[in-house]
Tab-separated table of C-alpha atoms and ligand atoms in Angstrom:
chain	number	residue	atom	x	y	z
Y	1	MET	CA	-18.283	37.327	52.628
Y	2	GLY	CA	-14.639	36.655	53.427
Y	3	THR	CA	-11.788	37.858	51.205
Y	4	ARG	CA	-10.832	34.344	50.092
Y	5	LEU	CA	-14.401	33.480	49.131
Y	6	ARG	CA	-14.741	36.726	47.080
Y	7	ALA	CA	-11.488	35.950	45.273
Y	8	TYR	CA	-12.691	32.401	44.529
Y	9	ARG	CA	-16.007	33.711	43.130
Y	10	ALA	CA	-14.204	36.248	40.920
Y	11	THR	CA	-12.001	33.488	39.516
Y	12	LEU	CA	-15.037	31.326	38.862
Y	13	GLU	CA	-16.852	34.159	37.032
Y	14	ARG	CA	-13.799	34.919	34.869
Y	15	ARG	CA	-13.550	31.243	33.907
Y	16	GLN	CA	-17.257	31.049	33.020
Y	17	ALA	CA	-16.974	34.228	30.920
Y	18	PHE	CA	-13.975	32.759	29.073
Y	19	GLN	CA	-15.848	29.515	28.374
Y	20	GLN	CA	-18.848	31.434	27.013
Y	21	ARG	CA	-16.591	33.427	24.666
Y	22	THR	CA	-14.742	30.388	23.350
Y	23	LEU	CA	-17.645	27.895	23.350
Y	24	PRO	CA	-20.638	30.128	22.770
Y	25	CYS	CA	-23.164	27.365	22.046
Y	26	ALA	CA	-23.802	23.685	22.507
Y	27	GLY	CA	-23.364	23.169	18.749
Y	28	ARG	CA	-19.822	24.478	18.959
Y	29	ALA	CA	-19.114	22.079	21.814
Y	30	ARG	CA	-20.489	19.175	19.768
Y	31	MET	CA	-18.337	20.217	16.803
Y	32	VAL	CA	-15.197	20.235	18.959
Y	33	ARG	CA	-16.013	16.793	20.344
Y	34	SER	CA	-16.706	15.311	16.897
Y	35	ARG	CA	-13.767	16.856	14.992
Y	36	ARG	CA	-12.714	14.383	12.328
Y	37	MET	CA	-9.361	12.637	12.529
Y	38	PRO	CA	-7.364	12.547	9.264
Y	39	LEU	CA	-8.087	8.867	8.693
Y	40	ASP	CA	-11.763	8.709	9.609
Y	41	LEU	CA	-13.327	6.993	6.601
Y	42	ASP	CA	-15.364	10.011	5.501
Y	43	VAL	CA	-12.386	12.376	5.457
Y	44	ILE	CA	-9.941	10.081	3.640
Y	45	PRO	CA	-10.375	11.904	0.290
Y	46	ALA	CA	-9.526	15.228	1.984
Y	47	THR	CA	-6.521	13.620	3.684
Y	48	ALA	CA	-5.377	12.249	0.322
Y	49	ALA	CA	-5.542	15.753	-1.123
Y	50	ASN	CA	-3.668	17.227	1.878
Y	51	TYR	CA	-0.923	14.615	1.693
Y	52	ALA	CA	-0.545	14.571	-2.093
Y	53	SER	CA	2.505	16.829	-1.916
Y	54	ARG	CA	3.944	15.315	1.268
Y	55	SER	CA	6.906	12.930	1.335
Y	56	PRO	CA	6.492	9.123	1.402
Y	57	GLN	CA	8.018	9.302	4.905
Y	58	ASP	CA	5.201	11.607	6.083
Y	59	ILE	CA	2.533	9.422	4.475
Y	60	LEU	CA	3.917	6.212	5.970
Y	61	SER	CA	4.282	7.930	9.329
Y	62	LEU	CA	0.594	8.916	9.230
Y	63	ALA	CA	-0.343	5.356	8.241
Y	64	PHE	CA	1.644	3.786	11.066
Y	65	SER	CA	0.455	6.272	13.681
Y	66	GLU	CA	-3.122	5.244	12.941
Y	67	TYR	CA	-2.844	1.538	12.122
Y	68	SER	CA	0.364	0.005	13.515
Y	69	PRO	CA	0.607	-2.941	14.156
Y	70	GLU	CA	-2.442	-3.928	12.044
Y	71	ILE	CA	-0.832	-2.668	8.852
Y	72	GLY	CA	1.089	-4.627	6.217
Y	73	ILE	CA	3.410	-3.761	3.348
Y	74	SER	CA	2.757	-5.815	0.240
Y	75	PHE	CA	6.201	-6.738	-1.000
Y	76	SER	CA	7.459	-7.804	-4.401
Y	77	GLY	CA	9.376	-5.104	-6.252
Y	78	ALA	CA	11.779	-2.167	-6.112
Y	79	GLU	CA	9.146	0.278	-4.837
Y	80	ASP	CA	8.177	-2.064	-2.007
Y	81	VAL	CA	11.689	-2.371	-0.657
Y	82	VAL	CA	11.911	1.436	-0.599
Y	83	LEU	CA	8.816	1.357	1.609
Y	84	ILE	CA	10.405	-1.256	3.873
Y	85	ASP	CA	13.535	0.889	4.129
Y	86	ILE	CA	11.444	3.908	5.172
Y	87	ALA	CA	9.309	1.802	7.530
Y	88	ALA	CA	12.400	0.369	9.228
Y	89	ARG	CA	13.387	3.913	10.231
Y	90	LEU	CA	9.998	4.735	11.758
Y	91	GLY	CA	10.447	2.243	14.600
Y	92	LYS	CA	6.847	1.036	14.754
Y	93	PRO	CA	5.659	-2.575	14.330
Y	94	TYR	CA	4.255	-3.554	10.929
Y	95	ARG	CA	3.910	-6.673	8.810
Y	96	VAL	CA	5.368	-7.556	5.422
Y	97	PHE	CA	3.746	-10.128	3.179
Y	98	THR	CA	4.478	-11.414	-0.305
Y	99	LEU	CA	2.348	-13.434	-2.684
Y	100	ASP	CA	4.372	-16.480	-3.706
Y	101	THR	CA	2.553	-17.578	-6.838
Y	102	GLY	CA	4.922	-20.512	-7.418
Y	103	ARG	CA	5.853	-18.964	-10.789
Y	104	LEU	CA	8.429	-16.352	-9.688
Y	105	HIS	CA	11.963	-16.066	-11.106
Y	106	PRO	CA	14.790	-17.630	-9.067
Y	107	GLU	CA	16.253	-14.106	-8.849
Y	108	THR	CA	13.062	-12.900	-7.156
Y	109	TYR	CA	13.332	-15.583	-4.466
Y	110	GLN	CA	16.973	-14.594	-3.911
Y	111	PHE	CA	15.875	-10.955	-3.663
Y	112	LEU	CA	13.217	-11.797	-1.040
Y	113	GLU	CA	15.850	-13.569	0.994
Y	114	LYS	CA	18.271	-10.651	0.656
Y	115	VAL	CA	15.628	-8.205	1.929
Y	116	ARG	CA	14.706	-10.515	4.803
Y	117	SER	CA	18.280	-10.684	6.084
Y	118	HIS	CA	19.175	-7.031	5.277
Y	119	TYR	CA	16.328	-5.595	7.362
Y	120	GLY	CA	15.859	-8.487	9.789
Y	121	VAL	CA	12.207	-8.437	8.838
Y	122	THR	CA	9.802	-11.373	8.706
Y	123	ILE	CA	8.373	-11.734	5.212
Y	124	GLU	CA	5.145	-13.728	5.344
Y	125	ALA	CA	4.900	-15.722	2.100
Y	126	VAL	CA	1.286	-16.418	1.190
Y	127	PHE	CA	0.718	-19.340	-1.185
Y	128	PRO	CA	-2.243	-20.183	-3.405
Y	129	GLN	CA	-4.683	-22.926	-2.436
Y	130	PRO	CA	-3.113	-26.155	-3.814
Y	131	GLU	CA	-6.478	-27.629	-4.871
Y	132	ALA	CA	-7.331	-24.580	-6.970
Y	133	VAL	CA	-3.928	-24.623	-8.709
Y	134	GLN	CA	-4.137	-28.371	-9.327
Y	135	ASP	CA	-7.616	-28.005	-10.763
Y	136	LEU	CA	-6.564	-25.207	-13.145
Y	137	VAL	CA	-3.441	-27.060	-14.308
Y	138	ARG	CA	-5.362	-30.317	-14.774
Y	139	LYS	CA	-8.035	-28.614	-16.896
Y	140	LYS	CA	-5.992	-26.081	-18.842
Y	141	GLY	CA	-2.283	-26.817	-18.432
Y	142	LEU	CA	0.473	-24.559	-17.144
Y	143	PHE	CA	0.208	-21.719	-19.653
Y	144	SER	CA	-3.527	-21.145	-20.183
Y	145	PHE	CA	-3.061	-17.382	-19.698
Y	146	TYR	CA	-1.443	-17.081	-23.146
Y	147	GLN	CA	-4.726	-18.301	-24.685
Y	148	ASP	CA	-7.521	-16.931	-22.503
Y	149	GLY	CA	-5.902	-14.101	-20.532
Y	150	HIS	CA	-4.236	-13.852	-17.142
Y	151	LYS	CA	-7.338	-13.187	-15.047
Y	152	GLU	CA	-8.134	-16.775	-14.055
Y	153	CYS	CA	-4.574	-17.727	-13.104
Y	154	CYS	CA	-3.985	-14.403	-11.273
Y	155	GLY	CA	-7.267	-14.914	-9.456
Y	156	ILE	CA	-6.060	-18.245	-8.083
Y	157	ARG	CA	-2.385	-17.469	-7.535
Y	158	LYS	CA	-2.606	-13.812	-6.436
Y	159	VAL	CA	-6.045	-12.443	-5.593
Y	160	GLU	CA	-7.357	-15.226	-3.344
Y	161	PRO	CA	-4.063	-15.366	-1.369
Y	162	LEU	CA	-4.172	-11.567	-1.048
Y	163	VAL	CA	-7.645	-11.741	0.492
Y	164	ARG	CA	-6.241	-14.123	3.115
Y	165	ALA	CA	-3.176	-11.916	3.701
Y	166	LEU	CA	-5.354	-8.838	4.250
Y	167	GLY	CA	-7.756	-10.652	6.606
Y	168	PRO	CA	-6.074	-9.641	9.883
Y	169	LEU	CA	-5.143	-6.115	8.719
Y	170	ARG	CA	-6.900	-2.736	8.942
Y	171	ALA	CA	-4.631	-1.114	6.371
Y	172	TRP	CA	-2.077	-2.074	3.744
Y	173	VAL	CA	0.674	-0.259	1.884
Y	174	THR	CA	1.525	-0.643	-1.784
Y	175	GLY	CA	4.300	0.643	-4.021
Y	176	GLN	CA	1.952	1.763	-6.791
Y	177	ARG	CA	2.970	4.868	-8.760
Y	178	LYS	CA	0.846	6.941	-11.119
Y	179	ASP	CA	3.407	6.796	-13.920
Y	180	GLN	CA	3.666	2.983	-13.870
Y	181	SER	CA	0.631	2.743	-16.103
Y	182	PRO	CA	-1.059	5.763	-17.697
Y	183	SER	CA	-4.061	3.600	-18.595
Y	184	THR	CA	-4.730	2.016	-15.174
Y	185	ARG	CA	-2.853	3.942	-12.450
Y	186	ALA	CA	-2.989	7.616	-13.470
Y	187	ASP	CA	-5.322	8.685	-10.635
Y	188	ILE	CA	-4.005	6.747	-7.650
Y	189	PRO	CA	-4.401	8.786	-4.433
Y	190	VAL	CA	-1.844	8.509	-1.605
Y	191	VAL	CA	-4.529	7.062	0.668
Y	192	GLN	CA	-7.934	5.575	-0.139
Y	193	LEU	CA	-10.622	3.289	1.156
Y	194	ASP	CA	-9.917	-0.035	-0.539
Y	195	ARG	CA	-13.275	-0.671	-2.189
Y	196	THR	CA	-12.171	-4.026	-3.584
Y	197	PHE	CA	-11.154	-5.736	-0.357
Y	198	SER	CA	-13.146	-3.880	2.326
Y	199	THR	CA	-16.145	-5.610	3.825
Y	200	ALA	CA	-19.140	-3.993	5.509
Y	201	ALA	CA	-17.869	-5.221	8.873
Y	202	ARG	CA	-14.220	-4.437	8.246
Y	203	PRO	CA	-13.202	-1.424	6.176
Y	204	LEU	CA	-9.681	-1.595	4.787
Y	205	VAL	CA	-7.555	1.441	4.025
Y	206	LYS	CA	-4.890	1.401	1.321
Y	207	PHE	CA	-1.841	3.677	1.329
Y	208	ASN	CA	0.167	4.408	-1.820
Y	209	PRO	CA	2.984	6.600	-0.441
Y	210	LEU	CA	4.946	6.569	-3.734
Y	211	SER	CA	1.962	7.508	-5.861
Y	212	PHE	CA	3.525	10.807	-6.945
Y	213	TRP	CA	7.082	9.524	-7.288
Y	214	THR	CA	8.670	8.734	-10.637
Y	215	SER	CA	10.763	5.686	-11.424
Y	216	GLN	CA	13.839	7.958	-11.332
Y	217	GLN	CA	13.050	9.007	-7.748
Y	218	VAL	CA	12.654	5.368	-6.686
Y	219	TRP	CA	16.019	4.440	-8.172
Y	220	ALA	CA	17.746	7.516	-6.742
Y	221	TYR	CA	16.487	6.448	-3.285
Y	222	ILE	CA	17.718	2.860	-3.856
Y	223	ARG	CA	21.188	4.045	-4.875
Y	224	ASP	CA	21.519	6.738	-2.195
Y	225	ASN	CA	20.497	4.383	0.608
Y	226	ASP	CA	22.128	1.113	-0.556
Y	227	VAL	CA	18.747	-0.587	-0.735
Y	228	PRO	CA	18.795	-4.203	-2.061
Y	229	TYR	CA	17.143	-4.791	-5.434
Y	230	ASN	CA	16.259	-7.685	-7.773
Y	231	ALA	CA	19.226	-8.735	-9.963
Y	232	LEU	CA	16.858	-8.905	-12.966
Y	233	HIS	CA	16.824	-5.084	-13.050
Y	234	ASP	CA	20.448	-5.204	-14.259
Y	235	ARG	CA	19.273	-7.318	-17.228
Y	236	GLY	CA	16.651	-4.969	-18.648
Y	237	PHE	CA	13.657	-5.961	-16.514
Y	238	ILE	CA	11.791	-3.003	-15.052
Y	239	SER	CA	8.417	-4.187	-13.714
Y	240	ILE	CA	8.809	-7.771	-12.466
Y	241	GLY	CA	6.022	-10.265	-11.823
Y	242	CYS	CA	5.761	-13.995	-12.545
Y	243	GLU	CA	8.391	-15.531	-14.812
Y	244	PRO	CA	6.088	-16.597	-17.698
Y	245	CYS	CA	4.341	-13.194	-17.723
Y	246	THR	CA	7.347	-10.869	-17.483
Y	247	ARG	CA	10.024	-10.003	-19.978
Y	248	ALA	CA	12.776	-7.409	-20.336
Y	249	THR	CA	11.910	-4.167	-22.118
Y	250	ASN	CA	13.858	-2.272	-24.737
Y	251	PRO	CA	15.196	1.236	-24.074
Y	252	GLY	CA	12.348	3.740	-24.506
Y	253	GLN	CA	9.580	1.181	-23.950
Y	254	HIS	CA	7.184	1.811	-21.066
Y	255	GLU	CA	7.915	-0.290	-17.964
Y	256	ARG	CA	4.581	-2.150	-18.101
Y	257	ALA	CA	5.345	-3.216	-21.692
Y	258	GLY	CA	7.193	-6.194	-20.206
Y	259	ARG	CA	4.085	-7.485	-18.395
Y	260	TRP	CA	1.370	-9.600	-20.135
Y	261	TRP	CA	2.629	-8.240	-23.442
Y	262	TRP	CA	0.075	-10.273	-25.406
Y	263	GLU	CA	-2.855	-8.393	-23.801
Y	264	GLU	CA	-4.384	-4.913	-24.192
Y	265	GLU	CA	-2.931	-2.046	-22.114
Y	266	THR	CA	-6.191	-1.497	-20.220
Y	267	LYS	CA	-6.214	-5.112	-18.960
Y	268	LYS	CA	-2.724	-5.048	-17.445
Y	269	GLU	CA	-3.709	-5.341	-13.784
Y	270	CYS	CA	-3.689	-8.636	-11.929
Y	271	GLY	CA	-6.768	-7.913	-9.781
Y	272	LEU	CA	-4.888	-6.628	-6.727
Y	273	HIS	CA	-5.590	-2.973	-7.530
Y	274	VAL	CA	-8.699	-2.975	-9.696
Y	275	ALA	CA	-10.333	-0.087	-7.811
Y	276	SER	CA	-7.184	1.943	-7.225
Y	277	THR	CA	-8.470	5.185	-8.624
Y	278	ARG	CA	-11.671	5.521	-6.614
R	301	SF4	FE1	-0.466	-16.636	-13.421
R	301	SF4	FE2	0.956	-14.969	-14.953
R	301	SF4	FE3	-0.826	-14.034	-13.156
R	301	SF4	FE4	1.482	-15.145	-12.364
R	301	SF4	S1	1.211	-13.229	-13.530
R	301	SF4	S2	-0.489	-15.484	-11.489
R	301	SF4	S3	1.702	-16.814	-13.872
R	301	SF4	S4	-1.241	-15.230	-15.015
């Protein structure tokens, strides 16, 4: 056997010995091949736990690395514009949509426009189905929610349009925080399978990067980074939704006290986040 052939064989034997030490059985090889990625559906709860103490920037970065461009930020309030500000710095494509219920304050429309021009971002306004609105107004008038609760009107003006907005997406991002509502949002994870809007054929993942932030942290970010905000905040409004269902709060009142104030605390969700805690 020539010298070069002996050297080649020795190299081959060393390599085989190394592979046997590091991959001692077929099971180990299978495990390496099938290692779970952080956003595989069955490891999302573990990822949520791992990212619970990470920054919103890290969480959004993870979301975009997995789902851009099929990911959308749901935009309406102060938290959402913080997310847009962070997203704009990540340099990856994403969508922004807003649910235009037709009942928003003029200040909210001005705010949407300000955000659109400030970030040069397209904000896709999604409107309710006109026939459904007409039908509701014809049967019950314009303020039926004061008598029989907000669920029916929110279903038509918010939930059905949201289903359409989420249709082309694999993931969406919300500005929900745990401390916004102790009775409905206390257990929101930073990432979760959206059990309300997923379908068997199309699972949908929901990110809540500000879940662990307080209102003070949101406003510190807005001030420090010159982020645009809704002018109503300067007039005592904290959580802002539709005009007939939102009012300013007094000092010391919880921020959700200004929303659907005629209803019980545990019913103060519009249907967009009913399964947020699972
Ligand atoms: Fe209707 Fe009020 Fe819900 Fe807006 S918040 S969709 S006006 S019930």
